[in-house]
Coordinates of C-alpha atoms in Angstrom, one line a residue:
Chain A
M1 CA -1.3 26.4 9.4
I2 CA -1.4 30.2 9.9
F3 CA 1.8 29.7 11.8
K4 CA 5.0 29.7 9.4
S5 CA 7.4 28.2 11.8
L6 CA 7.8 26.5 15.5
S7 CA 9.5 29.0 17.0
E8 CA 6.4 31.2 15.9
I9 CA 3.8 28.9 17.5
V10 CA 5.9 28.8 20.7
T11 CA 6.1 32.9 20.7
A12 CA 2.4 32.9 20.4
C13 CA 2.0 30.0 23.3
E14 CA 4.0 32.0 25.7
E15 CA 2.1 35.7 24.6
M16 CA -1.1 33.4 25.1
K17 CA 0.0 31.6 28.1
M18 CA -1.5 28.6 26.5
P19 CA 0.2 25.4 26.3
F20 CA 1.6 24.0 23.2
W21 CA -0.7 21.1 22.5
E22 CA -3.9 23.5 23.3
M23 CA -2.6 25.8 20.6
V24 CA -2.7 22.9 18.2
C25 CA -5.7 22.1 19.0
S26 CA -7.5 25.5 18.8
L27 CA -6.0 26.1 15.3
D28 CA -7.5 22.9 14.4
C29 CA -10.7 23.9 15.7
K30 CA -10.5 27.1 13.5
E31 CA -9.6 25.5 10.6
Q32 CA -12.2 22.7 10.8
A33 CA -15.0 24.8 12.4
V34 CA -15.4 22.5 15.3
T35 CA -15.3 22.8 19.1
S36 CA -12.0 22.1 21.0
K37 CA -14.0 19.2 22.8
E38 CA -14.9 17.6 19.1
S39 CA -11.1 17.9 18.1
F40 CA -10.2 16.6 21.5
E41 CA -12.4 13.6 20.9
T42 CA -11.5 12.8 17.5
M43 CA -7.7 12.8 18.9
R44 CA -9.0 10.2 21.7
K45 CA -10.2 8.2 18.7
M46 CA -6.8 8.0 17.1
Y47 CA -5.1 7.4 20.6
K48 CA -7.8 4.6 20.8
A49 CA -7.2 3.1 17.4
M50 CA -3.5 3.2 18.0
K51 CA -4.1 1.0 21.4
D52 CA -6.7 -1.3 19.7
A53 CA -4.0 -2.1 16.6
D54 CA -1.4 -2.8 19.1
E55 CA -3.5 -5.1 21.4
S56 CA -5.1 -7.0 18.4
Y57 CA -1.8 -7.9 16.9
D58 CA -2.0 -11.0 14.6
P59 CA 1.5 -13.4 15.1
S60 CA 0.2 -15.5 12.5
A61 CA -0.8 -12.8 9.6
R62 CA 1.9 -12.7 7.0
S63 CA 2.2 -10.0 4.2
H64 CA 1.0 -10.6 0.3
S65 CA 4.8 -11.0 -0.5
G66 CA 5.4 -13.1 2.2
M67 CA 8.2 -11.1 3.7
A68 CA 6.5 -9.5 6.9
G69 CA 4.8 -11.2 10.0
G70 CA 5.8 -12.7 13.4
D71 CA 8.8 -10.9 14.3
G72 CA 6.6 -8.8 17.3
K73 CA 6.0 -12.2 18.7
K74 CA 9.8 -13.3 18.6
L75 CA 10.4 -10.1 20.2
E76 CA 7.7 -10.1 22.7
A77 CA 9.0 -13.8 23.8
Y78 CA 12.7 -12.6 24.2
R79 CA 11.7 -9.6 26.3
I80 CA 9.6 -11.7 28.8
N81 CA 12.3 -14.6 28.6
H82 CA 14.6 -11.7 29.5
A83 CA 13.2 -9.6 32.5
N84 CA 15.0 -7.2 35.0
E85 CA 18.6 -7.5 35.3
D86 CA 18.8 -9.7 32.4
N87 CA 17.4 -7.5 29.7
L88 CA 20.2 -5.7 28.2
L89 CA 17.8 -2.6 27.2
G90 CA 15.4 -2.6 30.2
D91 CA 11.8 -3.1 30.0
F92 CA 10.5 0.2 28.5
I93 CA 12.9 0.1 25.4
S94 CA 12.2 -3.7 24.7
S95 CA 8.7 -3.0 25.1
V96 CA 9.0 0.2 22.6
I97 CA 10.5 -2.0 19.9
E98 CA 8.4 -5.0 20.2
K99 CA 5.4 -2.5 19.7
A100 CA 7.2 -0.5 16.7
V101 CA 7.8 -3.9 14.8
K102 CA 4.2 -5.1 15.8
M103 CA 2.4 -1.9 14.5
G104 CA 4.6 -2.1 11.0
E105 CA 4.0 -5.8 10.7
S106 CA 0.1 -5.4 11.2
N107 CA 0.1 -2.4 8.4
A108 CA 1.7 -4.5 6.1
C109 CA -0.6 -7.5 6.7
M110 CA -3.6 -5.2 5.9
R111 CA -4.7 -5.0 9.4
R112 CA -6.3 -1.3 10.8
I113 CA -3.7 1.2 11.8
V114 CA -3.4 4.7 12.3
A115 CA -1.2 6.6 9.7
A116 CA 1.0 8.9 11.7
P117 CA 2.1 10.7 9.7
T118 CA 2.2 8.1 7.0
A119 CA 1.3 4.2 7.2
G120 CA 5.1 3.2 6.7
S121 CA 5.7 5.4 9.8
C122 CA 2.9 4.0 11.8
G123 CA 4.7 2.4 14.2
V124 CA 7.0 5.0 15.7
I125 CA 4.2 7.3 17.7
P126 CA 2.4 4.6 19.1
A127 CA 5.2 2.5 20.3
V128 CA 6.6 5.0 22.2
L129 CA 3.0 6.5 23.5
L130 CA 1.9 2.9 24.6
A131 CA 4.7 1.8 26.2
Y132 CA 5.2 5.0 28.0
S133 CA 1.7 4.5 29.1
E134 CA 2.3 1.3 30.4
K135 CA 5.6 2.2 32.3
K136 CA 3.9 5.2 33.8
N137 CA 0.4 5.6 35.2
V138 CA -0.5 8.5 33.1
E139 CA -4.3 10.0 32.6
E140 CA -5.6 9.2 29.2
D141 CA -6.0 12.7 28.7
R142 CA -2.5 13.5 29.0
L143 CA -1.7 11.1 26.3
V144 CA -4.3 12.5 24.1
E145 CA -2.4 15.9 24.9
A146 CA 0.7 14.7 23.7
L147 CA -0.9 13.7 20.5
F148 CA -1.6 17.0 19.9
V149 CA 2.1 18.1 20.7
A150 CA 2.9 15.2 18.0
G151 CA 0.3 16.3 15.5
G152 CA 1.7 20.1 15.5
I153 CA 5.1 19.3 15.2
G154 CA 4.2 17.0 12.2
E155 CA 2.0 19.8 10.7
N156 CA 4.6 22.0 10.8
I157 CA 7.2 19.6 9.2
A158 CA 4.8 18.8 6.1
Q159 CA 4.2 22.6 5.7
N160 CA 7.9 23.6 5.5
A161 CA 9.4 20.3 4.4
S162 CA 7.5 17.1 3.5
I163 CA 6.1 13.9 5.1
S164 CA 5.9 12.1 1.9
G165 CA 8.9 9.5 1.1
A166 CA 8.4 10.0 -2.6
E167 CA 9.3 13.7 -2.0
G168 CA 11.9 13.8 0.7
G169 CA 12.8 9.9 1.3
C170 CA 12.3 8.3 4.3
Q171 CA 13.7 11.2 6.6
A172 CA 10.2 13.0 5.5
E173 CA 8.5 9.8 7.1
I174 CA 10.1 7.7 10.0
G175 CA 12.5 11.2 10.4
S176 CA 9.4 13.3 10.9
A177 CA 7.5 10.6 13.1
S178 CA 10.5 10.4 15.2
A179 CA 10.8 14.2 15.6
M180 CA 6.9 14.2 16.3
A181 CA 7.4 11.1 19.0
A182 CA 10.3 13.0 20.4
A183 CA 8.5 16.2 21.3
M184 CA 5.6 14.3 22.4
L185 CA 7.6 12.2 24.8
A186 CA 9.5 15.4 26.5
Y187 CA 6.2 16.9 26.9
L188 CA 4.7 13.6 29.0
E189 CA 7.9 13.9 30.9
G190 CA 7.2 17.5 31.7
G191 CA 9.5 19.4 29.6
D192 CA 8.4 22.8 28.6
N193 CA 8.6 24.2 25.1
D194 CA 12.1 24.7 24.8
V195 CA 12.9 21.1 25.6
I196 CA 9.8 20.0 23.2
L197 CA 11.8 22.0 20.4
N198 CA 15.1 20.5 21.4
A199 CA 13.8 17.0 21.3
T200 CA 12.2 17.5 18.0
A201 CA 15.5 19.1 16.7
L202 CA 17.7 16.4 18.0
A203 CA 15.6 13.7 16.8
L204 CA 15.2 15.0 13.3
K205 CA 18.8 16.0 12.8
N206 CA 19.7 12.1 13.4
M207 CA 17.5 11.0 10.6
L208 CA 18.5 13.5 7.8
G209 CA 19.4 11.8 4.5
L210 CA 17.7 8.8 5.1
T211 CA 16.5 7.2 1.9
C212 CA 13.3 5.5 0.7
D213 CA 14.6 2.4 -1.2
P214 CA 11.8 -0.4 -0.2
V215 CA 12.4 -3.9 -1.7
A216 CA 9.7 -4.6 -4.3
G217 CA 8.4 -0.8 -3.8
L218 CA 6.2 -2.6 -0.6
V219 CA 6.1 -0.8 2.8
E220 CA 7.8 -3.6 4.4
V221 CA 11.8 -3.7 4.3
P222 CA 13.4 -2.1 5.3
C223 CA 10.3 0.3 6.9
I224 CA 8.9 -2.1 9.2
K225 CA 12.5 -2.4 11.4
R226 CA 13.0 1.2 10.8
N227 CA 10.0 2.1 12.8
V228 CA 12.2 0.7 15.6
S229 CA 15.0 3.2 15.1
G230 CA 12.6 5.8 14.5
A231 CA 11.2 5.2 18.1
V232 CA 14.5 4.6 20.0
N233 CA 15.9 8.0 18.5
A234 CA 13.0 9.7 19.6
I235 CA 13.4 8.2 23.0
T236 CA 17.2 9.1 23.5
S237 CA 16.5 12.7 21.9
A238 CA 13.8 13.5 24.4
Y239 CA 16.2 12.1 27.1
M240 CA 18.6 14.6 25.9
A241 CA 16.8 17.5 25.9
L242 CA 15.2 16.7 29.1
A243 CA 18.6 16.3 30.8
G244 CA 19.3 20.1 29.3
V245 CA 21.3 19.2 26.4
S246 CA 20.1 21.6 23.4
S247 CA 20.5 21.3 19.4
R248 CA 23.1 23.9 18.3
I249 CA 20.9 24.4 15.0
P250 CA 17.4 25.4 15.8
V251 CA 14.8 23.3 14.9
D252 CA 13.3 25.6 12.3
E253 CA 16.4 25.4 10.4
V254 CA 16.7 21.7 10.9
I255 CA 13.3 21.3 9.1
D256 CA 14.5 23.6 6.3
S257 CA 17.5 21.1 5.9
M258 CA 15.4 18.5 5.7
R259 CA 13.6 19.9 2.9
R260 CA 16.9 21.0 1.1
I261 CA 18.4 17.6 1.4
G262 CA 15.0 15.9 0.2
H263 CA 15.0 18.1 -2.8
D264 CA 18.8 17.2 -3.5
M265 CA 18.2 13.5 -2.9
P266 CA 18.3 11.4 -6.3
A267 CA 14.9 10.3 -7.5
C268 CA 16.3 6.7 -7.6
V269 CA 16.1 6.6 -4.0
K270 CA 12.6 8.7 -3.4
E271 CA 10.1 5.8 -3.4
T272 CA 10.9 4.7 -7.2
G273 CA 12.5 1.2 -6.5
Q274 CA 15.3 2.0 -8.6
G275 CA 18.3 2.4 -6.0
G276 CA 19.4 1.4 -2.7
L277 CA 18.1 -1.7 -1.0
A278 CA 15.8 -2.4 -3.7
I279 CA 18.5 -3.1 -6.4
T280 CA 20.8 -5.3 -4.4
P281 CA 20.5 -8.6 -5.8
T282 CA 18.3 -10.3 -3.0
G283 CA 16.1 -7.1 -3.2
M284 CA 16.0 -7.9 -7.0
K285 CA 15.5 -11.5 -6.6
I286 CA 12.7 -10.8 -4.1
T287 CA 10.9 -8.4 -6.8
K288 CA 11.6 -11.0 -9.6
N289 CA 9.5 -13.7 -7.4
L290 CA 7.0 -11.6 -6.8
G291 CA 6.1 -11.4 -10.6
Chain B
M1 CA -0.5 35.0 -18.9
F2 CA -4.2 36.0 -17.6
S3 CA -5.5 39.2 -16.9
S4 CA -6.2 40.4 -13.6
E5 CA -10.0 40.0 -14.2
E6 CA -9.5 36.5 -14.6
V7 CA -7.2 35.7 -11.7
I8 CA -10.0 37.6 -9.6
L9 CA -12.8 35.7 -11.0
F10 CA -10.9 32.2 -10.4
F11 CA -10.4 33.5 -6.6
V12 CA -14.1 34.2 -6.5
M13 CA -14.9 30.8 -7.6
K14 CA -12.6 29.4 -4.9
L15 CA -14.3 31.6 -2.4
S16 CA -17.6 29.7 -2.6
V17 CA -19.7 32.5 -4.1
N18 CA -22.3 31.7 -6.2
V19 CA -21.8 33.5 -9.6
D20 CA -22.5 32.4 -13.3
I21 CA -19.3 31.7 -14.6
S22 CA -20.5 30.3 -17.8
F23 CA -18.3 32.8 -19.7
I24 CA -15.1 31.5 -18.9
S25 CA -14.1 28.5 -20.3
G26 CA -13.0 25.3 -18.4
K27 CA -9.7 25.7 -20.0
I28 CA -8.5 28.9 -18.2
Y29 CA -9.6 27.3 -14.8
L30 CA -7.6 24.2 -15.4
C31 CA -4.4 26.3 -16.2
L32 CA -4.9 28.3 -13.2
N33 CA -5.8 25.5 -11.1
E34 CA -2.5 23.8 -12.1
L35 CA -0.3 27.1 -11.1
F36 CA -1.9 27.0 -7.6
D37 CA -2.8 23.4 -6.9
K38 CA 0.9 22.8 -5.5
D39 CA 0.3 25.4 -2.6
W40 CA -3.0 23.8 -1.8
N41 CA -2.0 20.5 -1.6
R42 CA 0.7 21.1 1.0
T43 CA -1.7 22.4 3.8
M44 CA -2.4 19.4 5.6
K45 CA -4.8 19.2 8.5
L46 CA -4.1 17.8 11.8
F47 CA -6.0 14.7 11.5
D48 CA -3.8 14.1 8.1
I49 CA -0.9 14.0 10.2
I50 CA -2.2 11.8 13.0
G51 CA -4.5 9.8 11.1
P52 CA -6.4 8.6 9.0
I53 CA -7.5 5.4 10.8
M54 CA -6.8 3.0 7.9
V55 CA -6.4 -0.6 6.7
G56 CA -2.6 -1.1 5.7
P57 CA -0.3 -1.1 3.9
S58 CA -0.1 2.0 1.8
S59 CA -2.0 5.4 2.1
S60 CA -1.8 6.0 -1.4
H61 CA -2.1 2.1 -3.0
T62 CA -4.4 0.9 -0.7
A63 CA -6.2 3.6 1.8
G64 CA -6.4 6.0 -1.8
A65 CA -7.5 2.7 -3.9
V66 CA -10.3 2.0 -1.4
K67 CA -11.7 5.7 -1.6
I68 CA -11.4 5.7 -5.3
G69 CA -13.8 2.5 -5.3
Y70 CA -15.9 4.2 -2.6
V71 CA -16.6 7.1 -4.5
A72 CA -17.5 5.1 -7.8
R73 CA -19.8 3.2 -5.8
K74 CA -21.5 6.4 -4.3
L75 CA -21.6 8.2 -7.7
M76 CA -23.7 4.9 -8.9
S77 CA -26.0 5.3 -6.4
E78 CA -27.2 1.7 -6.5
P79 CA -25.2 -1.8 -5.9
I80 CA -22.8 -2.5 -8.8
Q81 CA -23.2 -6.2 -10.6
Q82 CA -20.3 -5.9 -12.6
A83 CA -16.7 -4.3 -12.5
N84 CA -13.9 -4.3 -15.1
I85 CA -10.9 -2.8 -13.2
L86 CA -7.8 -1.4 -15.3
L87 CA -4.8 -0.7 -13.4
Y88 CA -2.3 1.8 -14.3
G89 CA 1.1 2.6 -13.8
S90 CA 2.5 2.2 -10.1
F91 CA -0.8 0.6 -9.4
L92 CA -0.2 -1.8 -11.9
A93 CA 3.5 -2.7 -11.1
T94 CA 3.1 -2.6 -7.3
G95 CA -0.4 -3.0 -6.7
K96 CA -0.7 -6.6 -6.1
G97 CA 1.7 -6.2 -3.0
H98 CA -0.1 -3.4 -1.7
G99 CA -3.7 -5.0 -2.0
T100 CA -4.5 -2.2 -4.3
D101 CA -7.0 -5.0 -6.1
I102 CA -8.6 -5.7 -3.0
A103 CA -9.0 -2.4 -1.7
I104 CA -10.8 -1.0 -5.0
V105 CA -13.1 -3.8 -4.7
A106 CA -13.7 -3.2 -1.0
G107 CA -14.4 0.3 -1.9
L108 CA -17.0 -0.6 -4.7
L109 CA -18.7 -2.9 -2.0
G110 CA -19.2 0.4 -0.2
M111 CA -16.5 -0.2 2.8
E112 CA -14.5 3.1 3.7
T113 CA -10.7 3.2 4.5
D114 CA -10.7 2.0 8.2
D115 CA -13.1 -1.1 7.4
K116 CA -11.6 -4.2 8.8
R117 CA -13.3 -6.3 6.2
I118 CA -11.1 -4.9 3.4
P119 CA -8.5 -8.0 3.1
D120 CA -11.7 -10.5 2.5
S121 CA -13.5 -8.0 -0.3
L122 CA -12.8 -10.6 -2.9
S123 CA -14.8 -13.4 -1.3
M124 CA -17.4 -10.9 -0.4
A125 CA -17.8 -9.6 -3.6
E126 CA -18.5 -13.2 -4.9
K127 CA -21.1 -13.7 -2.2
E128 CA -22.8 -10.4 -3.2
G129 CA -22.9 -10.9 -6.8
L130 CA -20.4 -8.2 -7.8
K131 CA -18.4 -10.2 -10.9
V132 CA -15.2 -8.4 -11.1
T133 CA -12.7 -8.7 -13.6
F134 CA -9.0 -7.1 -14.0
G135 CA -6.7 -5.9 -16.7
E136 CA -4.3 -3.1 -17.5
A137 CA -5.4 0.7 -18.7
T138 CA -3.9 2.3 -21.3
L139 CA -4.1 6.0 -20.6
K140 CA -2.0 8.9 -22.0
D141 CA -0.2 11.2 -19.2
A142 CA -2.2 10.0 -16.6
H143 CA -0.8 10.2 -12.7
P144 CA 1.2 7.1 -12.1
N145 CA -1.5 5.9 -9.5
S146 CA -4.7 5.7 -11.7
V147 CA -7.4 3.0 -12.4
V148 CA -10.3 2.9 -14.5
L149 CA -13.4 1.5 -13.3
Q150 CA -16.1 0.3 -15.6
L151 CA -19.1 -0.3 -14.1
V152 CA -22.6 -1.7 -14.6
G153 CA -25.1 -1.3 -11.8
V154 CA -28.2 -3.9 -11.1
S155 CA -30.3 -1.8 -13.1
G156 CA -28.3 -1.8 -15.8
R157 CA -27.0 1.8 -15.3
T158 CA -23.3 2.1 -16.7
L159 CA -20.5 4.4 -15.2
E160 CA -17.0 4.7 -16.3
V161 CA -14.4 6.5 -13.8
V162 CA -11.0 7.5 -13.6
G163 CA -9.7 7.9 -10.7
E164 CA -6.1 8.8 -9.2
S165 CA -4.5 8.3 -5.8
I166 CA -2.4 11.5 -5.5
G167 CA -0.8 11.1 -1.9
G168 CA -1.7 10.4 1.6
S169 CA -5.2 8.7 1.1
R170 CA -6.1 11.8 -0.9
I171 CA -7.6 11.1 -4.4
N172 CA -8.8 12.7 -7.5
I173 CA -11.8 11.6 -9.8
S174 CA -10.3 12.9 -12.9
S175 CA -13.0 11.6 -15.6
I176 CA -16.5 10.6 -15.6
D177 CA -17.8 8.8 -18.7
G178 CA -14.9 9.8 -21.0
L179 CA -15.5 13.8 -20.0
S180 CA -12.9 15.6 -17.6
A181 CA -13.7 16.1 -13.9
N182 CA -11.5 16.9 -11.2
F183 CA -12.9 16.3 -7.6
S184 CA -11.9 15.1 -4.3
G185 CA -14.7 13.4 -2.9
D186 CA -14.3 15.2 0.5
C187 CA -17.6 17.3 0.0
P188 CA -20.8 16.6 -1.9
T189 CA -20.5 16.7 -5.8
L190 CA -22.8 17.2 -8.7
I191 CA -21.9 16.4 -11.7
V192 CA -23.9 17.4 -14.9
H193 CA -23.5 16.2 -18.4
N194 CA -25.2 18.6 -20.7
M195 CA -24.9 19.9 -24.3
D196 CA -23.0 23.0 -24.8
Q197 CA -25.6 25.4 -24.9
P198 CA -26.3 29.0 -23.4
G199 CA -28.1 28.6 -20.0
H200 CA -27.2 25.2 -18.4
V201 CA -25.1 26.7 -16.0
A202 CA -27.5 29.2 -14.7
E203 CA -29.9 26.5 -14.4
V204 CA -27.8 24.7 -12.2
T205 CA -26.7 27.4 -10.1
S206 CA -30.0 29.1 -9.6
M207 CA -31.3 25.5 -8.5
L208 CA -28.6 25.6 -6.0
A209 CA -29.5 29.3 -4.8
H210 CA -32.9 28.5 -4.2
K211 CA -32.1 25.4 -2.3
S212 CA -29.3 27.6 -0.2
V213 CA -26.4 25.0 -1.5
N214 CA -23.4 27.2 -1.5
I215 CA -20.7 26.2 -4.1
A216 CA -17.4 25.5 -2.9
N217 CA -15.6 24.6 -6.4
M218 CA -16.7 24.7 -9.9
Q219 CA -15.4 23.5 -13.2
L220 CA -16.6 23.5 -16.4
Y221 CA -15.1 21.3 -19.4
R222 CA -16.7 20.6 -23.1
A223 CA -15.4 18.4 -25.9
Y224 CA -15.9 20.8 -28.5
R225 CA -18.3 23.8 -29.1
G226 CA -21.6 23.1 -29.1
G227 CA -20.9 19.2 -28.1
N228 CA -21.1 17.5 -24.7
A229 CA -20.1 19.6 -21.8
V230 CA -19.6 18.9 -18.1
M231 CA -19.8 20.7 -15.0
V232 CA -18.4 19.6 -11.8
L233 CA -19.8 21.4 -8.7
E234 CA -18.1 20.6 -5.3
L235 CA -20.7 21.8 -2.7
D236 CA -20.8 22.9 1.2
S237 CA -23.8 20.9 1.9
E238 CA -26.2 17.9 0.1
V239 CA -28.5 18.4 -2.7
P240 CA -32.2 17.6 -2.1
K241 CA -33.0 14.2 -4.2
E242 CA -36.0 15.9 -5.9
A243 CA -33.8 18.8 -7.1
I244 CA -31.8 16.2 -9.0
S245 CA -34.5 14.7 -10.3
W246 CA -35.5 17.7 -11.4
L247 CA -32.2 18.5 -13.3
C248 CA -32.3 15.2 -15.0
H249 CA -35.6 16.1 -16.7
L250 CA -34.3 19.4 -18.2
E251 CA -33.8 19.6 -22.0
G252 CA -30.1 19.6 -22.9
V253 CA -29.2 17.7 -19.7
V254 CA -27.8 14.3 -20.9
K255 CA -26.7 12.6 -17.5
V256 CA -26.8 13.9 -13.7
T257 CA -24.4 12.0 -11.3
Y258 CA -24.4 13.2 -7.6
Y259 CA -21.9 12.1 -4.8
S260 CA -23.2 12.2 -1.7
L261 CA -21.7 11.9 1.9
M262 CA -24.8 10.3 3.0
G263 CA -26.1 6.8 2.6
D264 CA -27.8 5.8 -0.7

């Protein structure tokens, strides 16, 4: 990306009177030598693939290790049985939780998903986006635009920090996904660029320091359920930003911190299976049984 | 460490200009490539962030593995009847849980990373007459996610490919038939094994110039002076079939392998 920081992109958006999503789209067009229509249609394909993955969730599928599968169905049943006032969280958040788990499980069970930004964090963005589109009647084009917003944030994080668990821990995967989803939701709810960047900063700050320590090195425990915390954190962060709450630390500095923290994080909790949850007695037992 | 001419030349090569670079050794190129590669790997495209669409669970251990198999199948340019798959490092340690074995076989059958049939690849291989065996690879200083593929095609043609999954779903083919090669499978790639003699680079590059094919990236390696050499050319467009068979018949050319983005 030719812009070094998110604030640079926003300044350019204001100078050129161009919405954030359109700026991200036009930068992609330059890089790939494609038209804006082609870029938009590629993004629509991503949206449709997310929707297809959500709708084709198979409650009977189990992962090779046997650790993952079936929880999405439990959440769906619980949501349906606790409709309206009886529901502690409300229908929107319940649906977000359910979709995040379903997508994470589908990934673990070798079904087709959209890495956003990674396969391990593939549940965060679709959970927020699809539950939102079910709650509010929004045109598909606007949902696709929102994915450009998420993508622009992600590109910038990848450039200035990382989106790889092996490089930066889970903050780089679920953390990035959560920041991207927060920006996306802020946009969908009519937030301006300032609100979008504050939502991003608030979401990412809550995810700093998160380790990547999955049991047996598989994208299952704790990854699947962590998609839920990433998605819900995105919603609360966007909500705060929309209410006018701002991040005291500007977003670009938060991203810089994430890079530094990732660098300082010991290797044993960066996707090596040598620390954290992976080496708990239960984690070790599971690893041993998988042989 | 390197003279300014060498550095400039390196960029000339990277900037897709057709020049005869037979006078620089592959070794200099390699060193420079390592110096700069870090920064290039950082630039991710928009649809690497939102995307790719893939069969899970892991972009490196599943999607990358499918892609290595897929590129190997393309390099073979005919259906494969026998595949000995030797896993290394993290592919060996956590491959089963990530479906790495299944993914590689799916790729060898010609499936791409978003193919919903990937989980059924082993039974499909049996149906299609592809005999698969698995083992452990012994490699020196290899990337932790590596695999050695020893393949036999239906015509009896053999091919050995070493593939690495380098992050995201991006891959690097690091060796072909025992000689170094480094390419990503993102663009058409021409691999020519030849005797280390003057003039072969010129023959290949002038053929490409004649066919108006632009070179995006070019590397040269050799085993020893006057021994076996290989050139790897990543291209901006496809090479016509007849040009490839013309290359095969040149004196001093041992083997030509072509990776096309189109069907066989």
